[in-house]
mmCIF file of C-alpha atoms in Angstrom:
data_model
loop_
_atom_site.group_PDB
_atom_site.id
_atom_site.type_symbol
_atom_site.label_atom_id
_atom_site.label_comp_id
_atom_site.label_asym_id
_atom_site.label_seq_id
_atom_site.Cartn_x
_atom_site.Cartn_y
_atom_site.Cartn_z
ATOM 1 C CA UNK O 1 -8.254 3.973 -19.389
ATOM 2 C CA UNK O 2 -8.180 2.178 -16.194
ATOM 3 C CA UNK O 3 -4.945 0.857 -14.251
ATOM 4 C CA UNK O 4 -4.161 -3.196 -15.051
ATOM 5 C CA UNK O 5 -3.307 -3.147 -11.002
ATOM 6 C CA UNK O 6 -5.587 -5.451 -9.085
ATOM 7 C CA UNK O 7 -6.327 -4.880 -5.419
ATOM 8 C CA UNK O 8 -5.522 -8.648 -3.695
ATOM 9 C CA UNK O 9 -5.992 -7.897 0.193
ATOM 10 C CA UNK O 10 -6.760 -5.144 2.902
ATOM 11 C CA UNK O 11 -6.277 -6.177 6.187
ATOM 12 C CA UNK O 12 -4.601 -5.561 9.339
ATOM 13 C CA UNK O 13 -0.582 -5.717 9.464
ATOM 14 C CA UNK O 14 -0.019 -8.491 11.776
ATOM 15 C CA UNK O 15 2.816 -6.741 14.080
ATOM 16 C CA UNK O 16 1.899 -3.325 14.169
ATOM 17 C CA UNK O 17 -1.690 -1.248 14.308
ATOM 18 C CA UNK O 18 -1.906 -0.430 10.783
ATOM 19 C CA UNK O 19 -3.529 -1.287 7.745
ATOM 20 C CA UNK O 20 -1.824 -3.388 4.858
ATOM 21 C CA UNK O 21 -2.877 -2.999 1.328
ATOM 22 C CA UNK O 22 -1.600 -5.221 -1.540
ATOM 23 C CA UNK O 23 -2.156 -5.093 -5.198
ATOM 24 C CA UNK O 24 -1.013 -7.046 -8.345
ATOM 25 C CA UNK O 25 0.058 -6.429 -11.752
ATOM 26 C CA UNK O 26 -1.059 -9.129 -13.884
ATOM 27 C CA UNK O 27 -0.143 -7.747 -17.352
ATOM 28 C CA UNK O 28 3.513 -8.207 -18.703
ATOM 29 C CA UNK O 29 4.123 -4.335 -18.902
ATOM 30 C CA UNK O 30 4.366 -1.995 -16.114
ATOM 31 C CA UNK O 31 1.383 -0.749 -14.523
ATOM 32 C CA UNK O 32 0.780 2.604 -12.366
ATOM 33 C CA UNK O 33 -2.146 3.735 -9.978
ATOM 34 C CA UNK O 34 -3.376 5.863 -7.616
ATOM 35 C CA UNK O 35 -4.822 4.694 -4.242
ATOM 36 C CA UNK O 36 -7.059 7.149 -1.660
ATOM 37 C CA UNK O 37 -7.705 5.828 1.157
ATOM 38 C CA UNK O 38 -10.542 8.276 3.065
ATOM 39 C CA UNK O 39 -9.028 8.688 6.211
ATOM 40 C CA UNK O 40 -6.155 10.585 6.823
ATOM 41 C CA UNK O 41 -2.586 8.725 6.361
ATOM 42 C CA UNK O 42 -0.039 9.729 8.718
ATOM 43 C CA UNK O 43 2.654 7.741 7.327
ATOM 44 C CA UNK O 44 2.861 4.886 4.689
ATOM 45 C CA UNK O 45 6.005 2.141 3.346
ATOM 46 C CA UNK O 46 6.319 0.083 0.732
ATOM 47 C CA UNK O 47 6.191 -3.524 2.404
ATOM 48 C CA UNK O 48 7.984 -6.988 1.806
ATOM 49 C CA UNK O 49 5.427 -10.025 1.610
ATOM 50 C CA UNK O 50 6.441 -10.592 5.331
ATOM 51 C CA UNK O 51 5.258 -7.329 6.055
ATOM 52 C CA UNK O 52 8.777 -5.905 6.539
ATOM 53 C CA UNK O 53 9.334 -2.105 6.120
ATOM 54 C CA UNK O 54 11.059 -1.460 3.037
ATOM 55 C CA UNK O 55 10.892 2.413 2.543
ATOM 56 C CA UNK O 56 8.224 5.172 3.187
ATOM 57 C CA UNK O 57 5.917 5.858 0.401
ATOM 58 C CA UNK O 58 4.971 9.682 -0.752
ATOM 59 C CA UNK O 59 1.487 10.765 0.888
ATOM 60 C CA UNK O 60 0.109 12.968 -1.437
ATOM 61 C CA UNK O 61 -2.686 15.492 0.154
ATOM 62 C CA UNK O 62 -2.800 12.965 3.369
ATOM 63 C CA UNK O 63 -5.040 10.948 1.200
ATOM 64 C CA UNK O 64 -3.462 9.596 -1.839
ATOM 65 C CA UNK O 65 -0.424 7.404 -2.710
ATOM 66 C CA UNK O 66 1.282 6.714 -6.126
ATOM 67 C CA UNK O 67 1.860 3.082 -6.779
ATOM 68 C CA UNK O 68 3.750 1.624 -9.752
ATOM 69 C CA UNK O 69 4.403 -2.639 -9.928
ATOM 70 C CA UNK O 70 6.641 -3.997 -12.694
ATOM 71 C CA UNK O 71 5.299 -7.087 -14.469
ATOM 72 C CA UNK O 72 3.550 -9.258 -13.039
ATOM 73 C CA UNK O 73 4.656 -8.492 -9.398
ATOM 74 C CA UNK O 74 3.007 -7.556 -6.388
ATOM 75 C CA UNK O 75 3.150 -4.161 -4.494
ATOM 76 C CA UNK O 76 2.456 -4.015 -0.704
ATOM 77 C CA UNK O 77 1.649 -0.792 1.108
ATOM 78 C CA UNK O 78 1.346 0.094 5.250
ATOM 79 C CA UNK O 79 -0.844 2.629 6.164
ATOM 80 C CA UNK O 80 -0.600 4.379 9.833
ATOM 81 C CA UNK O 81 -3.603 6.799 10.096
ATOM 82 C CA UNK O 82 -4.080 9.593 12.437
ATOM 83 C CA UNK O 83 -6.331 8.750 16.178
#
């Protein structure tokens, strides 16, 4: 079965040179994913909605990142990727 999280933006982070990736739980229950991004992450946080650093997120094989939103709430990830 397929994660209830919905993807609701990828786009730049408007302060810093890295990538900003948001999802949503719609359901009512918690809800766990996996994202892979195909570059390389060198480092990745857990974000506030004003794109504030909250605390670093696991980077599993430099590619893949656990993510886990409580009901209905909204997760939102940095990504700094290698040059």
């Amino acid at each position: 079965a397929g994660s209830a999280l919905q993807l609701s933006a990828v786009k730049k982070a408007w302060e810093r040179d890295s990538i900003v990736i948001r999802v949503f739980n719609p359901t009512g229950e918690e809800a766990c994913a996996s994202l892979w991004w195909w570059q390389p992450i060198r480092e990745a946080y857990r974000l506030d909605l004003q794109e504030s650093r909250l605390e670093p997120a696991a980077i599993e094989g430099g590619h893949k990142i656990a993510l886990s939103a409580g009901p209905k709430k909204i997760v939102t990830l940095e990504l700094i990727l290698y040059r």
